C-alpha cells in the first residue's frame, strides 16, 4: 500500500491552484480540500450579518459559526448553518469577504484546526494561502503557484464569463490586486512562499502543463 502523503499548494488568487490541486488529487488518488471555500463560507456569514468592518465582533463570534465540508460524488460542498452555500460563495463580494475575515487571527485558528482535523490519517492535496507555512508544515511536497496579476485576472474573467456573467475586465483585475495586497500584508499568516516550497510560475503555462509539472514533482516526493 502507498504511504500516506500530503501536498500543500499556496499562491495568490487566480494562479490555477484549485484546478491543478483538484486534478492532481485525482491523479494521485488523494482527497482534495479547497481551504479558500472555508474562508469564503465564514466571509459570507459575516457579509450577511453586515459585520465585515468589525473584526472584534468577528473574532468574538466565529467559534459559534457552523461550517461543514461535505464531499458528494467527489465534489466539495460547503454548508453554512446547514445551508448549502457552494454556489453562493463564488461571487466577487464573497471573495472580498473571505479575504477580510482571513485577516482575523481567531478565524484562522478556527479554520486551521478544522483543516488539520480533515487531513488526519489520509492522503490529501490542500490549497490556500498558509498551507505550507501553517496548516501542513510537514507536508510531503510544498508548492507555490503564481502568475502575473494580468494573467490571473484574465483567467478569473474567463471563468466568470463562462458562468454567464459580464464583468468589466478592469474590475476583475482591481479585485485581484486588492486581494493580493490584503492577503500578503495581513499580520496573521500572510501569504508567503514557504522556504521549502517549489516555485511554479504558470504565467506562460497551460493548466495542463502546470498539472503535469505538479504530478511529476508529487510522484518524486512520494516515491511512487
Ligand atoms: O482561494 P480563494 O481565492 O478561494 O480564497 C479566498 C480568500 O480566502 C483569499 O483571498 C484569502 C483567504 N484565504 C486565506 O486567507 N487562507 C487560505 N488558506 C485560503 C484562503
Short mmCIF file of C-alpha atoms and ligand atoms in Angstrom, two decimals:
data_model
loop_
_atom_site.label_atom_id
_atom_site.label_comp_id
_atom_site.label_asym_id
_atom_site.label_seq_id
_atom_site.Cartn_x
_atom_site.Cartn_y
_atom_site.Cartn_z
CA UNK A 1 0.00 0.00 0.00
CA UNK A 2 1.19 3.54 -0.79
CA UNK A 3 2.21 5.56 2.25
CA UNK A 4 0.08 8.49 3.37
CA UNK A 5 1.19 11.82 1.90
CA UNK A 6 0.13 15.45 1.92
CA UNK A 7 0.65 18.15 -0.69
CA UNK A 8 0.41 21.84 0.15
CA UNK A 9 -0.34 24.28 -2.67
CA UNK A 10 -0.26 28.00 -1.90
CA UNK A 11 -0.31 31.13 -4.01
CA UNK A 12 -2.33 34.22 -4.90
CA UNK A 13 -5.86 34.30 -6.33
CA UNK A 14 -6.22 33.01 -9.87
CA UNK A 15 -2.83 31.26 -10.06
CA UNK A 16 -4.58 28.00 -11.02
CA UNK A 17 -4.24 26.40 -7.57
CA UNK A 18 -7.68 24.83 -7.30
CA UNK A 19 -7.79 23.45 -10.86
CA UNK A 20 -4.31 21.98 -10.52
CA UNK A 21 -4.86 20.74 -6.94
CA UNK A 22 -8.17 19.04 -7.79
CA UNK A 23 -6.74 17.28 -10.85
CA UNK A 24 -3.51 16.33 -9.04
CA UNK A 25 -5.52 14.80 -6.17
CA UNK A 26 -7.48 12.74 -8.67
CA UNK A 27 -4.33 11.59 -10.48
CA UNK A 28 -2.67 10.62 -7.19
CA UNK A 29 -5.71 9.02 -5.53
CA UNK A 30 -5.83 11.60 -2.72
CA UNK A 31 -8.55 13.81 -1.28
CA UNK A 32 -8.67 17.47 -2.31
CA UNK A 33 -9.53 20.21 0.18
CA UNK A 34 -10.16 23.76 -1.07
CA UNK A 35 -9.50 25.86 2.05
CA UNK A 36 -10.44 29.10 0.27
CA UNK A 37 -14.02 27.78 0.20
CA UNK A 38 -13.93 27.62 4.01
CA UNK A 39 -12.82 31.29 4.31
CA UNK A 40 -15.48 32.21 1.75
CA UNK A 41 -18.14 30.46 3.84
CA UNK A 42 -17.15 32.35 7.01
CA UNK A 43 -16.88 35.52 4.90
CA UNK A 44 -20.41 35.05 3.57
CA UNK A 45 -21.74 34.61 7.12
CA UNK A 46 -20.28 37.94 8.29
CA UNK A 47 -21.16 39.68 5.00
CA UNK A 48 -24.80 38.71 5.55
CA UNK A 49 -24.60 39.95 9.15
CA UNK A 50 -23.08 43.21 7.91
CA UNK A 51 -20.11 42.81 10.24
CA UNK A 52 -17.16 42.79 7.83
CA UNK A 53 -15.98 46.17 9.13
CA UNK A 54 -15.95 44.88 12.69
CA UNK A 55 -13.04 42.45 13.26
CA UNK A 56 -13.54 42.39 17.05
CA UNK A 57 -17.08 41.15 16.64
CA UNK A 58 -15.95 38.59 14.03
CA UNK A 59 -13.29 37.35 16.46
CA UNK A 60 -15.88 37.07 19.25
CA UNK A 61 -18.46 35.19 17.19
CA UNK A 62 -16.52 32.94 14.82
CA UNK A 63 -16.37 29.88 17.08
CA UNK A 64 -20.17 29.73 17.02
CA UNK A 65 -20.46 29.70 13.21
CA UNK A 66 -21.32 26.28 11.84
CA UNK A 67 -19.08 25.49 8.87
CA UNK A 68 -19.12 22.00 7.42
CA UNK A 69 -17.31 20.47 4.49
CA UNK A 70 -19.14 17.66 2.70
CA UNK A 71 -17.96 15.54 -0.19
CA UNK A 72 -20.65 14.43 -2.62
CA UNK A 73 -19.71 12.47 -5.72
CA UNK A 74 -16.13 13.69 -5.32
CA UNK A 75 -17.17 17.37 -5.19
CA UNK A 76 -16.64 19.59 -2.15
CA UNK A 77 -19.79 21.19 -0.79
CA UNK A 78 -19.82 23.90 1.85
CA UNK A 79 -22.56 24.09 4.45
CA UNK A 80 -23.12 27.27 6.46
CA UNK A 81 -25.53 26.75 9.34
CA UNK A 82 -26.74 23.67 7.36
CA UNK A 83 -27.44 25.71 4.19
CA UNK A 84 -25.56 24.58 1.08
CA UNK A 85 -23.63 27.72 0.05
CA UNK A 86 -21.34 26.07 -2.52
CA UNK A 87 -22.59 28.41 -5.27
CA UNK A 88 -23.29 31.46 -3.11
CA UNK A 89 -19.62 31.76 -2.06
CA UNK A 90 -18.42 32.23 -5.65
CA UNK A 91 -19.33 35.91 -6.05
CA UNK A 92 -16.84 38.83 -6.08
CA UNK A 93 -18.40 40.05 -2.79
CA UNK A 94 -17.80 36.67 -1.15
CA UNK A 95 -14.17 36.72 -2.41
CA UNK A 96 -13.55 40.07 -0.74
CA UNK A 97 -15.39 38.95 2.40
CA UNK A 98 -13.15 35.85 2.56
CA UNK A 99 -10.05 37.98 2.30
CA UNK A 100 -11.37 40.30 5.06
CA UNK A 101 -12.23 37.55 7.56
CA UNK A 102 -8.96 35.79 6.71
CA UNK A 103 -7.12 38.67 8.37
CA UNK A 104 -8.75 37.92 11.74
CA UNK A 105 -6.49 35.58 13.78
CA UNK A 106 -9.45 33.87 15.53
CA UNK A 107 -10.94 32.95 12.13
CA UNK A 108 -7.62 31.47 11.05
CA UNK A 109 -7.25 29.47 14.27
CA UNK A 110 -10.79 28.09 13.88
CA UNK A 111 -10.37 27.07 10.24
CA UNK A 112 -6.78 25.79 10.54
CA UNK A 113 -7.99 23.41 13.28
CA UNK A 114 -10.78 22.13 11.00
CA UNK A 115 -8.33 21.72 8.11
CA UNK A 116 -5.80 19.79 10.21
CA UNK A 117 -8.56 17.51 11.54
CA UNK A 118 -9.72 16.82 7.98
CA UNK A 119 -6.18 15.88 6.91
CA UNK A 120 -5.56 13.45 9.77
CA UNK A 121 -4.68 9.95 8.60
CA UNK A 122 -5.43 10.41 4.91
CA UNK A 123 -3.56 11.40 1.76
CA UNK A 124 -4.58 14.91 0.85
CA UNK A 125 -3.90 17.79 -1.50
CA UNK A 126 -4.81 21.14 0.09
CA UNK A 127 -4.68 24.57 -1.46
CA UNK A 128 -4.82 28.01 0.12
CA UNK A 129 -2.52 30.76 1.38
CA UNK A 130 -0.88 29.28 4.50
CA UNK A 131 -0.94 25.54 3.89
CA UNK A 132 2.82 25.04 3.59
CA UNK A 133 3.64 27.58 6.30
CA UNK A 134 0.94 26.83 8.94
CA UNK A 135 -1.58 24.09 8.19
CA UNK A 136 0.73 21.32 6.93
CA UNK A 137 4.26 22.44 7.86
CA UNK A 138 5.49 18.85 7.39
CA UNK A 139 3.80 18.29 4.01
CA UNK A 140 5.42 15.71 1.74
CA UNK A 141 5.55 18.35 -1.00
CA UNK A 142 5.01 22.11 -0.93
CA UNK A 143 4.29 24.22 -3.99
CA UNK A 144 3.90 27.93 -4.52
CA UNK A 145 1.92 28.62 -7.68
CA UNK A 146 1.88 32.09 -9.10
CA UNK A 147 1.38 34.09 -12.31
CA UNK A 148 1.30 37.78 -13.21
CA UNK A 149 -1.75 39.70 -11.96
CA UNK A 150 -2.89 40.27 -15.58
CA UNK A 151 -2.78 36.57 -16.44
CA UNK A 152 -4.62 35.70 -13.22
CA UNK A 153 -7.26 38.35 -13.86
CA UNK A 154 -7.76 37.03 -17.40
CA UNK A 155 -8.36 33.53 -16.03
CA UNK A 156 -10.91 34.81 -13.48
CA UNK A 157 -12.57 36.93 -16.18
CA UNK A 158 -12.91 33.88 -18.45
CA UNK A 159 -14.35 31.82 -15.56
CA UNK A 160 -16.97 34.50 -14.79
CA UNK A 161 -17.91 34.84 -18.48
CA UNK A 162 -18.32 31.07 -18.67
CA UNK A 163 -20.84 31.31 -15.83
CA UNK A 164 -22.82 33.84 -17.89
CA UNK A 165 -21.59 36.94 -16.05
CA UNK A 166 -20.36 40.07 -17.82
CA UNK A 167 -17.85 41.74 -15.53
CA UNK A 168 -15.56 44.58 -16.66
CA UNK A 169 -12.00 43.26 -17.02
CA UNK A 170 -10.53 46.20 -15.09
CA UNK A 171 -12.74 45.49 -12.08
CA UNK A 172 -11.65 41.83 -12.06
CA UNK A 173 -8.01 42.98 -12.21
CA UNK A 174 -8.57 45.60 -9.47
CA UNK A 175 -10.13 42.93 -7.22
CA UNK A 176 -7.16 40.59 -7.77
CA UNK A 177 -4.65 43.34 -6.97
CA UNK A 178 -6.58 44.39 -3.85
CA UNK A 179 -6.92 40.79 -2.63
CA UNK A 180 -3.19 40.15 -3.25
CA UNK A 181 -2.40 43.19 -1.15
CA UNK A 182 -4.73 42.13 1.72
CA UNK A 183 -3.56 38.52 1.70
CA UNK A 184 0.15 39.37 1.59
CA UNK A 185 0.14 42.22 4.11
CA UNK A 186 -2.10 40.99 6.91
CA UNK A 187 -0.36 40.37 10.24
CA UNK A 188 -1.80 36.87 10.76
CA UNK A 189 -0.23 34.22 8.50
CA UNK A 190 0.24 36.41 5.43
CA UNK A 191 0.51 34.72 2.05
CA UNK A 192 4.16 33.89 1.57
CA UNK A 193 6.15 31.16 -0.06
CA UNK A 194 7.36 28.58 2.46
CA UNK A 195 11.15 28.35 2.32
CA UNK A 196 10.98 24.75 1.17
CA UNK A 197 8.19 25.27 -1.41
CA UNK A 198 8.83 24.74 -5.12
CA UNK A 199 8.01 27.88 -7.07
CA UNK A 200 5.89 27.36 -10.19
CA UNK A 201 5.14 30.42 -12.31
CA UNK A 202 2.19 29.45 -14.51
CA UNK A 203 2.04 32.74 -16.50
CA UNK A 204 3.23 31.04 -19.69
CA UNK A 205 1.84 27.60 -18.98
CA UNK A 206 -1.46 25.99 -19.79
CA UNK A 207 -3.16 24.50 -16.75
CA UNK A 208 -2.43 21.07 -18.24
CA UNK A 209 1.29 21.86 -18.28
CA UNK A 210 1.10 23.09 -14.68
CA UNK A 211 -0.75 19.92 -13.67
CA UNK A 212 1.82 17.67 -15.36
CA UNK A 213 4.64 19.51 -13.56
CA UNK A 214 2.88 19.17 -10.19
CA UNK A 215 2.09 15.46 -10.64
CA UNK A 216 5.71 14.79 -11.66
CA UNK A 217 7.03 16.60 -8.55
CA UNK A 218 4.47 14.81 -6.37
CA UNK A 219 5.41 11.35 -7.69
CA UNK A 220 9.08 12.10 -6.99
CA UNK A 221 8.29 13.35 -3.46
CA UNK A 222 6.00 10.43 -2.61
CA UNK A 223 8.41 7.97 -4.14
CA UNK A 224 5.68 6.47 -6.32
O1 LIG B 1 -8.52 30.60 -2.75
P1 LIG B 1 -9.66 31.60 -2.75
O2 LIG B 1 -9.47 32.68 -3.77
O3 LIG B 1 -10.99 30.92 -2.86
O4 LIG B 1 -9.61 32.28 -1.29
C1 LIG B 1 -10.46 33.34 -0.92
C2 LIG B 1 -9.82 34.21 0.15
O5 LIG B 1 -9.70 33.46 1.37
C3 LIG B 1 -8.40 34.69 -0.15
O6 LIG B 1 -8.41 35.96 -0.78
C4 LIG B 1 -7.73 34.74 1.20
C5 LIG B 1 -8.50 33.77 2.05
N1 LIG B 1 -7.76 32.53 2.31
C6 LIG B 1 -6.85 32.53 3.34
O7 LIG B 1 -6.65 33.57 3.98
N2 LIG B 1 -6.19 31.39 3.68
C7 LIG B 1 -6.39 30.24 2.99
N3 LIG B 1 -5.74 29.12 3.35
C8 LIG B 1 -7.29 30.24 1.89
C9 LIG B 1 -7.95 31.41 1.58
#
